[in-house]
Coordinates of C-alpha atoms in Angstrom, one line a residue:
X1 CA 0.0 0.0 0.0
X2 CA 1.2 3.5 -1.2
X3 CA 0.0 5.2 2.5
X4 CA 1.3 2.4 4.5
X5 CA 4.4 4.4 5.7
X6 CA 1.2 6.8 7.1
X7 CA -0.5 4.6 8.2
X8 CA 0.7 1.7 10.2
X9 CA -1.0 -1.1 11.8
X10 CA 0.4 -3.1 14.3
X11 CA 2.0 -6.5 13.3
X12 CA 0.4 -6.0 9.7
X13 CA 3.2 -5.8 7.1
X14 CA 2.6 -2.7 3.8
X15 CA 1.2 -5.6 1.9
X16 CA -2.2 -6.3 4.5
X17 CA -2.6 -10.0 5.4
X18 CA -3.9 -12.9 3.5
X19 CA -6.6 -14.5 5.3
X20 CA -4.6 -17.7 4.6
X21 CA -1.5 -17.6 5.3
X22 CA -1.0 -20.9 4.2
X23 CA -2.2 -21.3 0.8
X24 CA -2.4 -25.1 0.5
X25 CA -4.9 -24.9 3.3
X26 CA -7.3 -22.9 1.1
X27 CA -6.3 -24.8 -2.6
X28 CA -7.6 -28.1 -0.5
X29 CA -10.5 -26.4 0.3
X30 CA -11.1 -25.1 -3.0
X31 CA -10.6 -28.5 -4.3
X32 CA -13.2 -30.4 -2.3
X33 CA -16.2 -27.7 -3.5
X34 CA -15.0 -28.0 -6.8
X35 CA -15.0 -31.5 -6.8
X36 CA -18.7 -31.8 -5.5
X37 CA -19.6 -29.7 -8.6
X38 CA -20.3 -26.3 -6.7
X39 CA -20.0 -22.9 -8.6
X40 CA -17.9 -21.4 -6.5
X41 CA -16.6 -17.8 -6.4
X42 CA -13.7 -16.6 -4.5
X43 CA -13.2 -13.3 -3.1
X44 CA -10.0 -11.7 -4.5
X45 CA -8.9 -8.2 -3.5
X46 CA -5.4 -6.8 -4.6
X47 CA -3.3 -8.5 -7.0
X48 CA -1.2 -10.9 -4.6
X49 CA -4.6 -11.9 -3.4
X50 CA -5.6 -12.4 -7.1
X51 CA -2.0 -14.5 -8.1
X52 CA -3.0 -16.7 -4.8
X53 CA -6.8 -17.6 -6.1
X54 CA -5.4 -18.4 -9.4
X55 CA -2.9 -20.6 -8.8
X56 CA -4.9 -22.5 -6.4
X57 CA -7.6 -22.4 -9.6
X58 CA -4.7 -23.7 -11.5
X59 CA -4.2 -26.7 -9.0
X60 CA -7.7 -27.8 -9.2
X61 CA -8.8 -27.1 -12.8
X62 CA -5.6 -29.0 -14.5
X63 CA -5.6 -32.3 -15.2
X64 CA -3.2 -34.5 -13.1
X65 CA -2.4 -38.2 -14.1
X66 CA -3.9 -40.6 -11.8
X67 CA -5.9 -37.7 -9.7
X68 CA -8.2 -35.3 -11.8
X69 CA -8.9 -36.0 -15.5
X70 CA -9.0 -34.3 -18.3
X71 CA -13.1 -35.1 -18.8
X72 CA -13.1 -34.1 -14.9
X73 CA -10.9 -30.9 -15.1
X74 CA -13.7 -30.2 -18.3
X75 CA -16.7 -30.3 -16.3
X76 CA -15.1 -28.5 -13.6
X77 CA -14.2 -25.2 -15.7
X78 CA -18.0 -25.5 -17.0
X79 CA -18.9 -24.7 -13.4
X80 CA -19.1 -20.7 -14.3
X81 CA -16.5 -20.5 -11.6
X82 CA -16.0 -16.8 -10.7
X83 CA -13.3 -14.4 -9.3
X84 CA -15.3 -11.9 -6.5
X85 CA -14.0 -7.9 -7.0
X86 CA -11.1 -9.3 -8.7
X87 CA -9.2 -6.1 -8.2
X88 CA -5.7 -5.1 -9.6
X89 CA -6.0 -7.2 -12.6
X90 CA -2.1 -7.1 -14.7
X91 CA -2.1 -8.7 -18.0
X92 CA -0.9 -11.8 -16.8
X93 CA -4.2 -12.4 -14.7
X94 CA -6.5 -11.9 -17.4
X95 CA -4.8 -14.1 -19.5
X96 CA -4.8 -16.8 -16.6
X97 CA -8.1 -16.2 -15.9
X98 CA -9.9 -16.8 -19.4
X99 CA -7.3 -19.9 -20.3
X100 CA -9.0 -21.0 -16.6
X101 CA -12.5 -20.4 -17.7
X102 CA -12.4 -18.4 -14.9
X103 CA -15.1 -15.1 -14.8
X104 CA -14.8 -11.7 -12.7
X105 CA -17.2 -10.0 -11.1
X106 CA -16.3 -6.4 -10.7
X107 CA -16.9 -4.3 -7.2
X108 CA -17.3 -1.3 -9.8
X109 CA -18.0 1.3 -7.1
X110 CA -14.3 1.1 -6.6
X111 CA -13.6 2.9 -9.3
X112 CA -16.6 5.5 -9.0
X113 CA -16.6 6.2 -5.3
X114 CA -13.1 4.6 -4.5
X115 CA -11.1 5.6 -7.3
X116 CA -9.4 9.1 -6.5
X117 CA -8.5 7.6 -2.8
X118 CA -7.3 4.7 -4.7
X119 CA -5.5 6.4 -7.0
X120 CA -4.4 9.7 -4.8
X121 CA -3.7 7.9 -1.6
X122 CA -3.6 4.1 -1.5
X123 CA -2.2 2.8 -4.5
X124 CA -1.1 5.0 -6.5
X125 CA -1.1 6.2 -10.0
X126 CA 0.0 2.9 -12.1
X127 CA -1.6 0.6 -10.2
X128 CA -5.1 2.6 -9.8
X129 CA -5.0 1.7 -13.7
X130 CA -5.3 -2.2 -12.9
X131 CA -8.6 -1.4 -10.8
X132 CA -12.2 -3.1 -12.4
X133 CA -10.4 -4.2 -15.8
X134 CA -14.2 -4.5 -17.5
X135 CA -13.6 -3.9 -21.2
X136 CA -10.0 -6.1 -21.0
X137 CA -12.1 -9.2 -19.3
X138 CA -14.7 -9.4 -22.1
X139 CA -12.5 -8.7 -24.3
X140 CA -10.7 -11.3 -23.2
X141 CA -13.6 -13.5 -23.5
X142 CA -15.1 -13.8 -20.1
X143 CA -18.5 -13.0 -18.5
X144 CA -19.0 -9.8 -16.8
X145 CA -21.1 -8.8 -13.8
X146 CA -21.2 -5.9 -11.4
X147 CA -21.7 -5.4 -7.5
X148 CA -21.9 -3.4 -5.3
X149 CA -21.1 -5.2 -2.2
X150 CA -23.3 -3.0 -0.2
X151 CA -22.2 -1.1 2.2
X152 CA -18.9 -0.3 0.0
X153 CA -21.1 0.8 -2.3
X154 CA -24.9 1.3 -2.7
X155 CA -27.3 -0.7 -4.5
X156 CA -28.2 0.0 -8.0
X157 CA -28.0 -1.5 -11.7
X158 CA -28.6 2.0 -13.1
X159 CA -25.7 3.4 -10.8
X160 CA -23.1 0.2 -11.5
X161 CA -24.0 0.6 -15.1
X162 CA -23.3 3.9 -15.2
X163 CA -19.9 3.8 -13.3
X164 CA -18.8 1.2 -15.5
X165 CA -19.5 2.6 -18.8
X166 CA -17.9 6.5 -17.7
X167 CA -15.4 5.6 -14.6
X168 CA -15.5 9.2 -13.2
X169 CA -14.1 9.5 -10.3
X170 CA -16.5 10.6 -8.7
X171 CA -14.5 12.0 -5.5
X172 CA -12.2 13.8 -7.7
X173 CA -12.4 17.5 -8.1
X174 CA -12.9 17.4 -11.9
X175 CA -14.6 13.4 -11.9
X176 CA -11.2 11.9 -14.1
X177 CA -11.9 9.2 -15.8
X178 CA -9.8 6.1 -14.5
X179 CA -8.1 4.1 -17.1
X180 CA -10.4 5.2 -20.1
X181 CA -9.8 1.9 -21.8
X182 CA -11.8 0.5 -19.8
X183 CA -15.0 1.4 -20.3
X184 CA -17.5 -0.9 -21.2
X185 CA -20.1 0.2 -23.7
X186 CA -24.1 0.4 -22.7
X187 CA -24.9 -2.9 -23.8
X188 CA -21.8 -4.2 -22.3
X189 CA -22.7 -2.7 -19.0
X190 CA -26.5 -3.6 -19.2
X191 CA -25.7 -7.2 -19.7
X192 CA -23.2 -7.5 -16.8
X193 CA -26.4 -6.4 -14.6
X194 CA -28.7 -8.7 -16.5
X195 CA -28.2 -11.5 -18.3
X196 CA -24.6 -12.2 -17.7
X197 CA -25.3 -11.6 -13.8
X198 CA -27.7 -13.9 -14.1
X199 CA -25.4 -16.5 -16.6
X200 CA -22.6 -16.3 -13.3
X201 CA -25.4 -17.9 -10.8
X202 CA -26.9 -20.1 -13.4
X203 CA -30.3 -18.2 -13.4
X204 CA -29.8 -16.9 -17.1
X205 CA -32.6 -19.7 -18.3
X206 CA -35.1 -18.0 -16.2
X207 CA -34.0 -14.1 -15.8
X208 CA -31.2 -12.0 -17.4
X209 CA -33.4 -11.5 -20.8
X210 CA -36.9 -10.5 -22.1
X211 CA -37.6 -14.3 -23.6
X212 CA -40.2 -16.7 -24.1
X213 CA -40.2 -19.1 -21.4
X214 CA -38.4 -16.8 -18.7
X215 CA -40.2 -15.6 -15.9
X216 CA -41.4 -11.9 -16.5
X217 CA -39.2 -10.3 -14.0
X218 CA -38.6 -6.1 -16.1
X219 CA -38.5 -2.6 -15.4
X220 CA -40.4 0.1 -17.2
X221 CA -37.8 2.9 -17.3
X222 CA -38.4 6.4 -17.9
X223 CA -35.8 6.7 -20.3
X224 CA -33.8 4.2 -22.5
X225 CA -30.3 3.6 -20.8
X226 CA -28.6 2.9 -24.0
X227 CA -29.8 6.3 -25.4
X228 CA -26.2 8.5 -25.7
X229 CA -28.0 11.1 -24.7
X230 CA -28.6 10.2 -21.2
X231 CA -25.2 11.0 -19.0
X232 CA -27.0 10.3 -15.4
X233 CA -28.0 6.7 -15.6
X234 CA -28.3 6.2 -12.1
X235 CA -31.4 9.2 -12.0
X236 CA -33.9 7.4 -14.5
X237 CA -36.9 7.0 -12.9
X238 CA -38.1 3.4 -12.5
X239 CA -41.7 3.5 -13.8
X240 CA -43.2 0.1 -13.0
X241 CA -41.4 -2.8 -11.7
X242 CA -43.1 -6.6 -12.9
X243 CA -42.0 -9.8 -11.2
X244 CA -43.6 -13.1 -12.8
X245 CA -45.8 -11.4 -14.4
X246 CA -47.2 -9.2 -12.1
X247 CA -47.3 -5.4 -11.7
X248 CA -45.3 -4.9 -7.9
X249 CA -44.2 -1.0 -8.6
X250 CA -45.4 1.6 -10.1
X251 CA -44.0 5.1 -9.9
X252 CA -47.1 6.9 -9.8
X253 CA -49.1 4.6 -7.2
X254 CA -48.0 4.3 -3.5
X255 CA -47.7 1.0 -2.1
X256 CA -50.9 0.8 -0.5
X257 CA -52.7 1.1 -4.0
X258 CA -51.1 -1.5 -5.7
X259 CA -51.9 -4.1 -2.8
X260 CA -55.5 -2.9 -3.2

């Protein structure tokens, strides 16, 4: 950490602590979920904690001779395995990542209400740029969704969407953009809150899309999130909400009217 000269912490070295310390302890761990066929997802933040997750991946997505094989290690990438935050993303990691079939889901408040401290105070400059790496993960060939992990960051689609596809800073005096290259288009950014959200927790075959057969879970939005026009995403007025089908908010009703 840039500010850990600042700001020290008893018994905690510059680089924070893992939560394991021993990282064979976790990769066993990580094998034994894997092998019973659950998705799992991993919480990664900063990039040694992302170089640990992946090389424990590594260890239980290869095939071994005579312990995992190849038809085994197959089934287990097709788990829609996922990388939590995956913050501080290099090159390297990305690459690892996708060869893994590995998929990130992006804390993207970091870069919106995080990024100046990030960038000013905590990391600094060159390594702020490796923050929420959306456009180089799809690019990369990987699924894309967005959290918030409230309370880092509040709830919202329309808010993650729109921090994804303009990274302002949003603490900054003039809102910089962090790492430009990384913006995800509208579409990009409206699927990592829909459908590909819904493809990471294997619900995309009953929500993520307006289809036939799905349940009728939508929004009625005031205005059309993809329009260029429209800079403040996260204002659009939610007219009507529908879950299976049925009306459950509607902008101009209160409560009390639509239960009546």
């Amino acid at each position: 950490y840039a500010c850990s000269h600042e700001h020290t912490v008893p018994d905690v070295p510059d680089t924070g602590l893992n939560n394991y310390q021993d990282t064979s302890v976790f990769t066993r761990m990580l094998d034994k979920a894997v092998g019973q066929g659950w998705p799992v997802l991993v919480h990664a933040n900063g990039d040694k904690a992302v170089e640990y997750v992946l090389a424990s991946y590594a260890q239980v997505l290869t095939p071994r001779p005579g312990i995992l094989s190849e038809e085994e290690a197959l089934k287990r990438r097709q788990l829609r395995l996922r990388v939590e935050h995956a913050s501080l993303l290099n090159d390297e990691a990305i690459a690892n990542m996708a060869a893994l079939q590995l998929n990130p889901s992006f804390l993207i408040g970091h870069v919106g209400y995080w990024g100046h401290t990030f960038q000013r105070t905590i990391f600094g400059q060159e390594r702020a740029q490796l923050l929420d790496r959306c456009q180089s993960a799809l690019q990369a060939g990987m699924h894309v969704s967005l959290h918030s992990d409230h309370f880092v960051s509040p709830l919202g689609a329309l808010r993650m969407m729109e921090q994804a596809v303009f990274r302002s800073m949003e603490g900054a005096p003039d809102k910089e953009v962090l790492n430009q290259d990384e913006c995800l288009s509208r579409m990009a950014a409206l699927r990592a809150v829909t459908l590909d959200a819904a493809w990471h927790c294997h619900l995309d075959h009953l929500v993520g899309s307006l289809e036939a057969g799905k349940r009728a879970d939508l929004v009625i939005l005031a205005q059309d999130p993809l329009d260029e026009s429209v800079r403040k995403l996260r204002d659009i007025v939610v007219e009507e909400t529908w879950l299976a089908g049925v009306k459950v908010h509607s902008h101009s009703k209160s409560p009390d009217d639509m239960a009546r």
